[in-house]
């Protein structure tokens, strides 16, 4: 049914990471987590994910760099970028062609709405899959 | 009083000079007086003696001619009543004594005191006087000698016929033939006594006069000196700074006029001094005003620089706050969803456990928010210079990192903390020192544009001997380094290497000011392309409160709350 099954949650803040995992898990997704961009890229190289929740401000490798690098590994990989600065986030996300963005701190409704949006985008982008 | 005895005083000098003059003049005068008196008395005596001996000689002509002792003694007796009479004798040309009358009787050895050749003495035509001492009789006398002449005029006219009582020997018409020698001895005893009495009387009277003159001199000098002394007194007081006295004006003379003009001078001096004092007072007031304005400006400068830092840190702080806020928001909504979808009875143990975990998360994140906000408020508060307190430097560093950590993370800067757990409590202004730490950390971050390594170290140098001990906080980055030629400029106000609008150029100069306020120093070591080390040296002896005591541990729980979420990061 849904185009998204396996999600990678990348955030350096433990509580946000855990919250995303908790919520998404209860929605029925398969979840894996990474503490920063470097770890995320290692995981992306090994496994196939349908969607990545990626924080922008992270040590070692920030969200945008991770996004660019991940797209090179898997061009079809969908990204939802999360950050505390909504204006800058939306601007930059559009610019880079990432799918969606989610401003922190987010409401659960917003999270679900963004997730739905991402699913639809993914369907329209790749109808064959 | 002291002036009376001071040799240097005008009074003494004047009195001494005038007294000396009086004494010398009187002495000379007395000398002359005594000398002339003495001469006068002696002269009188000699005249008297001469006239007596002449009279005797003249009257003895007949007695000598007939060599009648009886006539002669009768004649001599009239002389013996004379004052000071000692002896009288008449010798013949051969030297034998024809007759004599003496105070000492006939045994008086007249012959022995007449050793002179009577014949020779008879050649003289004037009265001869000679002084003699007769030790056997303790006698000092003056002897008058005059020849006894037999007068005759050519042609044999007798003396009676000449009608002259006392013929002159020098008269060329009269022939005078010496036929004997009259000798009269008059004692000098009384004359001497007279002279001595006269001398003493003169000296006594003169001394009286001298004494009186000196008394008058002293009074006069006093009269003149007193106003001068008053003047000197007042001058001395004025010299010592006491302008409250005037010189009393007692006369219209030169001294009076001097006193008047002196009082005028004191008056204007007093006025000038009052003016100067007034200027001083207003100056002090102005300085105090300016100082407080300056202090206020400095305080505002520090505050605005702090605010600039907060602005720079705002993004990081927002990020720091947003994460726990996100947790709180998400988990509370999630928990609400979970609970509202079921009835309380349906809750399984697992559900309850899960809800508890959500709530714990919420509590923990809310506490984290609280800590961040508390630290931010603490950092941003306007603090007066004097707000010194005891605090834990390590904890202050950790609190500062709360805001700065994010900035460092974003620039891929590894943070290495090497904080000495035995650091003593430091007495200082925690808010201002946190500002310095922030400045150091942000500078390090800006020096490492492409990431790097920041080492933050705190150390304690315990007191040894004179050295009171200090704590050091060191920031070592692996950034671009500072060129040696600008190393001595970096603490200057408004010096910046950043682009226009990027930095105020005040950060380091304010930091330096704050560290100086703590009697400390900032040491810099830098190597191009290798990095820079800033060391803050903070002595422990800035006040009594700076004594070394262990860092207060009561604040520890707060710092632990602060740390625990970070540990999870």
PDB file of N, CA, C and O in Angstrom, chain B residues 215-265:
ATOM      1  N   UNK B 215      67.808  99.901  80.929  1.00  0.00           N
ATOM      2  CA  UNK B 215      66.380  99.650  81.189  1.00  0.00           C
ATOM      3  C   UNK B 215      65.529 100.421  80.179  1.00  0.00           C
ATOM      4  O   UNK B 215      64.597  99.878  79.577  1.00  0.00           O
ATOM      5  N   UNK B 216      65.900 101.672  79.989  1.00  0.00           N
ATOM      6  CA  UNK B 216      65.145 102.499  79.032  1.00  0.00           C
ATOM      7  C   UNK B 216      65.258 101.890  77.625  1.00  0.00           C
ATOM      8  O   UNK B 216      64.270 101.792  76.885  1.00  0.00           O
ATOM      9  N   UNK B 217      66.476 101.438  77.300  1.00  0.00           N
ATOM     10  CA  UNK B 217      66.689 100.828  75.975  1.00  0.00           C
ATOM     11  C   UNK B 217      65.776  99.626  75.781  1.00  0.00           C
ATOM     12  O   UNK B 217      65.101  99.492  74.755  1.00  0.00           O
ATOM     13  N   UNK B 218      65.774  98.755  76.816  1.00  0.00           N
ATOM     14  CA  UNK B 218      64.948  97.544  76.705  1.00  0.00           C
ATOM     15  C   UNK B 218      63.489  97.913  76.494  1.00  0.00           C
ATOM     16  O   UNK B 218      62.797  97.360  75.636  1.00  0.00           O
ATOM     17  N   UNK B 219      63.044  98.890  77.281  1.00  0.00           N
ATOM     18  CA  UNK B 219      61.651  99.310  77.163  1.00  0.00           C
ATOM     19  C   UNK B 219      61.369  99.832  75.751  1.00  0.00           C
ATOM     20  O   UNK B 219      60.358  99.471  75.136  1.00  0.00           O
ATOM     21  N   UNK B 220      62.306 100.637  75.292  1.00  0.00           N
ATOM     22  CA  UNK B 220      62.117 101.227  73.958  1.00  0.00           C
ATOM     23  C   UNK B 220      62.115 100.158  72.869  1.00  0.00           C
ATOM     24  O   UNK B 220      61.247 100.121  71.991  1.00  0.00           O
ATOM     25  N   UNK B 221      63.131  99.271  72.996  1.00  0.00           N
ATOM     26  CA  UNK B 221      63.254  98.201  71.999  1.00  0.00           C
ATOM     27  C   UNK B 221      61.983  97.359  72.010  1.00  0.00           C
ATOM     28  O   UNK B 221      61.424  97.020  70.970  1.00  0.00           O
ATOM     29  N   UNK B 222      61.538  97.056  73.247  1.00  0.00           N
ATOM     30  CA  UNK B 222      60.300  96.294  73.394  1.00  0.00           C
ATOM     31  C   UNK B 222      59.157  96.963  72.658  1.00  0.00           C
ATOM     32  O   UNK B 222      58.383  96.327  71.942  1.00  0.00           O
ATOM     33  N   UNK B 223      59.111  98.248  72.895  1.00  0.00           N
ATOM     34  CA  UNK B 223      58.034  99.041  72.307  1.00  0.00           C
ATOM     35  C   UNK B 223      58.055  98.942  70.779  1.00  0.00           C
ATOM     36  O   UNK B 223      57.023  98.874  70.125  1.00  0.00           O
ATOM     37  N   UNK B 224      59.283  98.890  70.224  1.00  0.00           N
ATOM     38  CA  UNK B 224      59.396  98.820  68.760  1.00  0.00           C
ATOM     39  C   UNK B 224      59.241  97.380  68.264  1.00  0.00           C
ATOM     40  O   UNK B 224      58.620  97.114  67.248  1.00  0.00           O
ATOM     41  N   UNK B 225      59.835  96.461  69.065  1.00  0.00           N
ATOM     42  CA  UNK B 225      59.885  95.061  68.607  1.00  0.00           C
ATOM     43  C   UNK B 225      58.522  94.383  68.713  1.00  0.00           C
ATOM     44  O   UNK B 225      58.170  93.560  67.882  1.00  0.00           O
ATOM     45  N   UNK B 226      57.754  94.736  69.737  1.00  0.00           N
ATOM     46  CA  UNK B 226      56.480  94.038  69.992  1.00  0.00           C
ATOM     47  C   UNK B 226      55.595  93.950  68.737  1.00  0.00           C
ATOM     48  O   UNK B 226      55.164  92.843  68.390  1.00  0.00           O
ATOM     49  N   UNK B 227      55.345  95.059  68.065  1.00  0.00           N
ATOM     50  CA  UNK B 227      54.514  94.954  66.852  1.00  0.00           C
ATOM     51  C   UNK B 227      55.166  94.070  65.786  1.00  0.00           C
ATOM     52  O   UNK B 227      54.480  93.334  65.090  1.00  0.00           O
ATOM     53  N   UNK B 228      56.508  94.138  65.714  1.00  0.00           N
ATOM     54  CA  UNK B 228      57.188  93.289  64.723  1.00  0.00           C
ATOM     55  C   UNK B 228      56.984  91.830  65.083  1.00  0.00           C
ATOM     56  O   UNK B 228      56.711  90.989  64.230  1.00  0.00           O
ATOM     57  N   UNK B 229      57.078  91.549  66.395  1.00  0.00           N
ATOM     58  CA  UNK B 229      56.872  90.171  66.842  1.00  0.00           C
ATOM     59  C   UNK B 229      55.457  89.696  66.526  1.00  0.00           C
ATOM     60  O   UNK B 229      55.257  88.566  66.077  1.00  0.00           O
ATOM     61  N   UNK B 230      54.506  90.562  66.768  1.00  0.00           N
ATOM     62  CA  UNK B 230      53.124  90.219  66.406  1.00  0.00           C
ATOM     63  C   UNK B 230      53.040  89.853  64.938  1.00  0.00           C
ATOM     64  O   UNK B 230      52.431  88.860  64.553  1.00  0.00           O
ATOM     65  N   UNK B 231      53.690  90.691  64.132  1.00  0.00           N
ATOM     66  CA  UNK B 231      53.684  90.480  62.688  1.00  0.00           C
ATOM     67  C   UNK B 231      54.312  89.135  62.347  1.00  0.00           C
ATOM     68  O   UNK B 231      53.769  88.357  61.557  1.00  0.00           O
ATOM     69  N   UNK B 232      55.460  88.859  63.011  1.00  0.00           N
ATOM     70  CA  UNK B 232      56.165  87.595  62.763  1.00  0.00           C
ATOM     71  C   UNK B 232      55.277  86.422  63.159  1.00  0.00           C
ATOM     72  O   UNK B 232      55.159  85.437  62.435  1.00  0.00           O
ATOM     73  N   UNK B 233      54.609  86.561  64.329  1.00  0.00           N
ATOM     74  CA  UNK B 233      53.702  85.497  64.788  1.00  0.00           C
ATOM     75  C   UNK B 233      52.655  85.184  63.747  1.00  0.00           C
ATOM     76  O   UNK B 233      52.431  84.032  63.387  1.00  0.00           O
ATOM     77  N   UNK B 234      52.005  86.244  63.282  1.00  0.00           N
ATOM     78  CA  UNK B 234      50.929  86.052  62.308  1.00  0.00           C
ATOM     79  C   UNK B 234      51.492  85.474  61.012  1.00  0.00           C
ATOM     80  O   UNK B 234      50.893  84.583  60.415  1.00  0.00           O
ATOM     81  N   UNK B 235      52.682  85.951  60.600  1.00  0.00           N
ATOM     82  CA  UNK B 235      53.285  85.415  59.370  1.00  0.00           C
ATOM     83  C   UNK B 235      53.532  83.929  59.506  1.00  0.00           C
ATOM     84  O   UNK B 235      53.282  83.168  58.580  1.00  0.00           O
ATOM     85  N   UNK B 236      54.039  83.560  60.684  1.00  0.00           N
ATOM     86  CA  UNK B 236      54.310  82.130  60.888  1.00  0.00           C
ATOM     87  C   UNK B 236      53.024  81.322  60.810  1.00  0.00           C
ATOM     88  O   UNK B 236      52.981  80.251  60.222  1.00  0.00           O
ATOM     89  N   UNK B 237      51.968  81.858  61.412  1.00  0.00           N
ATOM     90  CA  UNK B 237      50.677  81.158  61.347  1.00  0.00           C
ATOM     91  C   UNK B 237      50.202  81.042  59.914  1.00  0.00           C
ATOM     92  O   UNK B 237      49.717  80.007  59.482  1.00  0.00           O
ATOM     93  N   UNK B 238      50.371  82.141  59.162  1.00  0.00           N
ATOM     94  CA  UNK B 238      49.934  82.123  57.764  1.00  0.00           C
ATOM     95  C   UNK B 238      50.748  81.114  56.978  1.00  0.00           C
ATOM     96  O   UNK B 238      50.208  80.343  56.197  1.00  0.00           O
ATOM     97  N   UNK B 239      52.066  81.104  57.260  1.00  0.00           N
ATOM     98  CA  UNK B 239      52.923  80.141  56.574  1.00  0.00           C
ATOM     99  C   UNK B 239      52.466  78.725  56.868  1.00  0.00           C
ATOM    100  O   UNK B 239      52.562  77.838  56.021  1.00  0.00           O
ATOM    101  N   UNK B 240      51.948  78.527  58.108  1.00  0.00           N
ATOM    102  CA  UNK B 240      51.467  77.193  58.464  1.00  0.00           C
ATOM    103  C   UNK B 240      50.046  76.946  57.948  1.00  0.00           C
ATOM    104  O   UNK B 240      49.480  75.891  58.166  1.00  0.00           O
ATOM    105  N   UNK B 241      49.489  77.934  57.267  1.00  0.00           N
ATOM    106  CA  UNK B 241      48.185  77.727  56.637  1.00  0.00           C
ATOM    107  C   UNK B 241      47.010  78.289  57.400  1.00  0.00           C
ATOM    108  O   UNK B 241      45.866  78.165  56.986  1.00  0.00           O
ATOM    109  N   UNK B 242      47.288  78.921  58.574  1.00  0.00           N
ATOM    110  CA  UNK B 242      46.182  79.455  59.360  1.00  0.00           C
ATOM    111  C   UNK B 242      45.997  80.935  59.003  1.00  0.00           C
ATOM    112  O   UNK B 242      46.801  81.778  59.375  1.00  0.00           O
ATOM    113  N   UNK B 243      44.918  81.198  58.276  1.00  0.00           N
ATOM    114  CA  UNK B 243      44.718  82.565  57.785  1.00  0.00           C
ATOM    115  C   UNK B 243      43.711  83.339  58.631  1.00  0.00           C
ATOM    116  O   UNK B 243      43.243  84.405  58.264  1.00  0.00           O
ATOM    117  N   UNK B 244      43.353  82.778  59.792  1.00  0.00           N
ATOM    118  CA  UNK B 244      42.229  83.347  60.538  1.00  0.00           C
ATOM    119  C   UNK B 244      42.642  84.519  61.431  1.00  0.00           C
ATOM    120  O   UNK B 244      41.805  85.105  62.069  1.00  0.00           O
ATOM    121  N   UNK B 245      43.941  84.850  61.492  1.00  0.00           N
ATOM    122  CA  UNK B 245      44.364  85.912  62.402  1.00  0.00           C
ATOM    123  C   UNK B 245      44.796  87.170  61.662  1.00  0.00           C
ATOM    124  O   UNK B 245      45.410  87.095  60.613  1.00  0.00           O
ATOM    125  N   UNK B 246      44.482  88.314  62.305  1.00  0.00           N
ATOM    126  CA  UNK B 246      44.939  89.589  61.772  1.00  0.00           C
ATOM    127  C   UNK B 246      46.009  90.147  62.706  1.00  0.00           C
ATOM    128  O   UNK B 246      46.056  89.811  63.884  1.00  0.00           O
ATOM    129  N   UNK B 247      46.851  91.027  62.165  1.00  0.00           N
ATOM    130  CA  UNK B 247      47.846  91.684  63.006  1.00  0.00           C
ATOM    131  C   UNK B 247      47.144  92.873  63.666  1.00  0.00           C
ATOM    132  O   UNK B 247      46.500  93.662  62.976  1.00  0.00           O
ATOM    133  N   UNK B 248      47.252  93.021  65.013  1.00  0.00           N
ATOM    134  CA  UNK B 248      46.609  94.181  65.637  1.00  0.00           C
ATOM    135  C   UNK B 248      47.287  95.483  65.187  1.00  0.00           C
ATOM    136  O   UNK B 248      48.515  95.565  65.162  1.00  0.00           O
ATOM    137  N   UNK B 249      46.467  96.472  64.822  1.00  0.00           N
ATOM    138  CA  UNK B 249      47.026  97.763  64.382  1.00  0.00           C
ATOM    139  C   UNK B 249      46.948  98.711  65.569  1.00  0.00           C
ATOM    140  O   UNK B 249      45.865  99.002  66.071  1.00  0.00           O
ATOM    141  N   UNK B 250      48.114  99.175  66.048  1.00  0.00           N
ATOM    142  CA  UNK B 250      48.122  99.985  67.273  1.00  0.00           C
ATOM    143  C   UNK B 250      48.611 101.403  67.037  1.00  0.00           C
ATOM    144  O   UNK B 250      48.566 102.226  67.928  1.00  0.00           O
ATOM    145  N   UNK B 251      49.175 101.642  65.893  1.00  0.00           N
ATOM    146  CA  UNK B 251      49.750 102.970  65.684  1.00  0.00           C
ATOM    147  C   UNK B 251      49.605 103.380  64.224  1.00  0.00           C
ATOM    148  O   UNK B 251      49.198 102.588  63.387  1.00  0.00           O
ATOM    149  N   UNK B 252      49.985 104.654  63.979  1.00  0.00           N
ATOM    150  CA  UNK B 252      49.910 105.161  62.616  1.00  0.00           C
ATOM    151  C   UNK B 252      51.276 105.240  61.959  1.00  0.00           C
ATOM    152  O   UNK B 252      51.425 105.741  60.862  1.00  0.00           O
ATOM    153  N   UNK B 253      52.286 104.744  62.691  1.00  0.00           N
ATOM    154  CA  UNK B 253      53.646 104.842  62.154  1.00  0.00           C
ATOM    155  C   UNK B 253      53.876 103.788  61.074  1.00  0.00           C
ATOM    156  O   UNK B 253      52.953 103.115  60.630  1.00  0.00           O
ATOM    157  N   UNK B 254      55.154 103.618  60.700  1.00  0.00           N
ATOM    158  CA  UNK B 254      55.496 102.682  59.633  1.00  0.00           C
ATOM    159  C   UNK B 254      55.021 101.274  59.963  1.00  0.00           C
ATOM    160  O   UNK B 254      54.505 100.548  59.107  1.00  0.00           O
ATOM    161  N   UNK B 255      55.210 100.897  61.267  1.00  0.00           N
ATOM    162  CA  UNK B 255      54.809  99.548  61.661  1.00  0.00           C
ATOM    163  C   UNK B 255      53.309  99.371  61.551  1.00  0.00           C
ATOM    164  O   UNK B 255      52.821  98.327  61.136  1.00  0.00           O
ATOM    165  N   UNK B 256      52.579 100.419  61.957  1.00  0.00           N
ATOM    166  CA  UNK B 256      51.127 100.383  61.843  1.00  0.00           C
ATOM    167  C   UNK B 256      50.711 100.204  60.400  1.00  0.00           C
ATOM    168  O   UNK B 256      49.841  99.389  60.081  1.00  0.00           O
ATOM    169  N   UNK B 257      51.387 100.970  59.515  1.00  0.00           N
ATOM    170  CA  UNK B 257      51.044 100.866  58.091  1.00  0.00           C
ATOM    171  C   UNK B 257      51.385  99.487  57.536  1.00  0.00           C
ATOM    172  O   UNK B 257      50.648  98.910  56.752  1.00  0.00           O
ATOM    173  N   UNK B 258      52.521  98.966  58.038  1.00  0.00           N
ATOM    174  CA  UNK B 258      52.916  97.622  57.612  1.00  0.00           C
ATOM    175  C   UNK B 258      51.851  96.604  58.030  1.00  0.00           C
ATOM    176  O   UNK B 258      51.439  95.740  57.251  1.00  0.00           O
ATOM    177  N   UNK B 259      51.369  96.769  59.291  1.00  0.00           N
ATOM    178  CA  UNK B 259      50.346  95.852  59.796  1.00  0.00           C
ATOM    179  C   UNK B 259      49.091  95.941  58.942  1.00  0.00           C
ATOM    180  O   UNK B 259      48.499  94.916  58.579  1.00  0.00           O
ATOM    181  N   UNK B 260      48.711  97.176  58.563  1.00  0.00           N
ATOM    182  CA  UNK B 260      47.500  97.353  57.752  1.00  0.00           C
ATOM    183  C   UNK B 260      47.652  96.666  56.409  1.00  0.00           C
ATOM    184  O   UNK B 260      46.795  95.886  55.978  1.00  0.00           O
ATOM    185  N   UNK B 261      48.816  96.902  55.760  1.00  0.00           N
ATOM    186  CA  UNK B 261      48.955  96.306  54.428  1.00  0.00           C
ATOM    187  C   UNK B 261      49.111  94.789  54.539  1.00  0.00           C
ATOM    188  O   UNK B 261      48.659  94.034  53.679  1.00  0.00           O
ATOM    189  N   UNK B 262      49.711  94.367  55.656  1.00  0.00           N
ATOM    190  CA  UNK B 262      49.836  92.930  55.854  1.00  0.00           C
ATOM    191  C   UNK B 262      48.461  92.290  56.014  1.00  0.00           C
ATOM    192  O   UNK B 262      48.163  91.250  55.446  1.00  0.00           O
ATOM    193  N   UNK B 263      47.599  92.950  56.800  1.00  0.00           N
ATOM    194  CA  UNK B 263      46.239  92.427  56.977  1.00  0.00           C
ATOM    195  C   UNK B 263      45.503  92.374  55.652  1.00  0.00           C
ATOM    196  O   UNK B 263      44.754  91.444  55.382  1.00  0.00           O
ATOM    197  N   UNK B 264      45.735  93.401  54.818  1.00  0.00           N
ATOM    198  CA  UNK B 264      45.093  93.409  53.498  1.00  0.00           C
ATOM    199  C   UNK B 264      45.546  92.199  52.687  1.00  0.00           C
ATOM    200  O   UNK B 264      44.752  91.529  52.046  1.00  0.00           O
ATOM    201  N   UNK B 265      46.872  91.935  52.771  1.00  0.00           N
ATOM    202  CA  UNK B 265      47.444  90.815  52.025  1.00  0.00           C
ATOM    203  C   UNK B 265      46.834  89.487  52.508  1.00  0.00           C
ATOM    204  O   UNK B 265      46.422  88.655  51.715  1.00  0.00           O
TER     205      UNK B 265
END
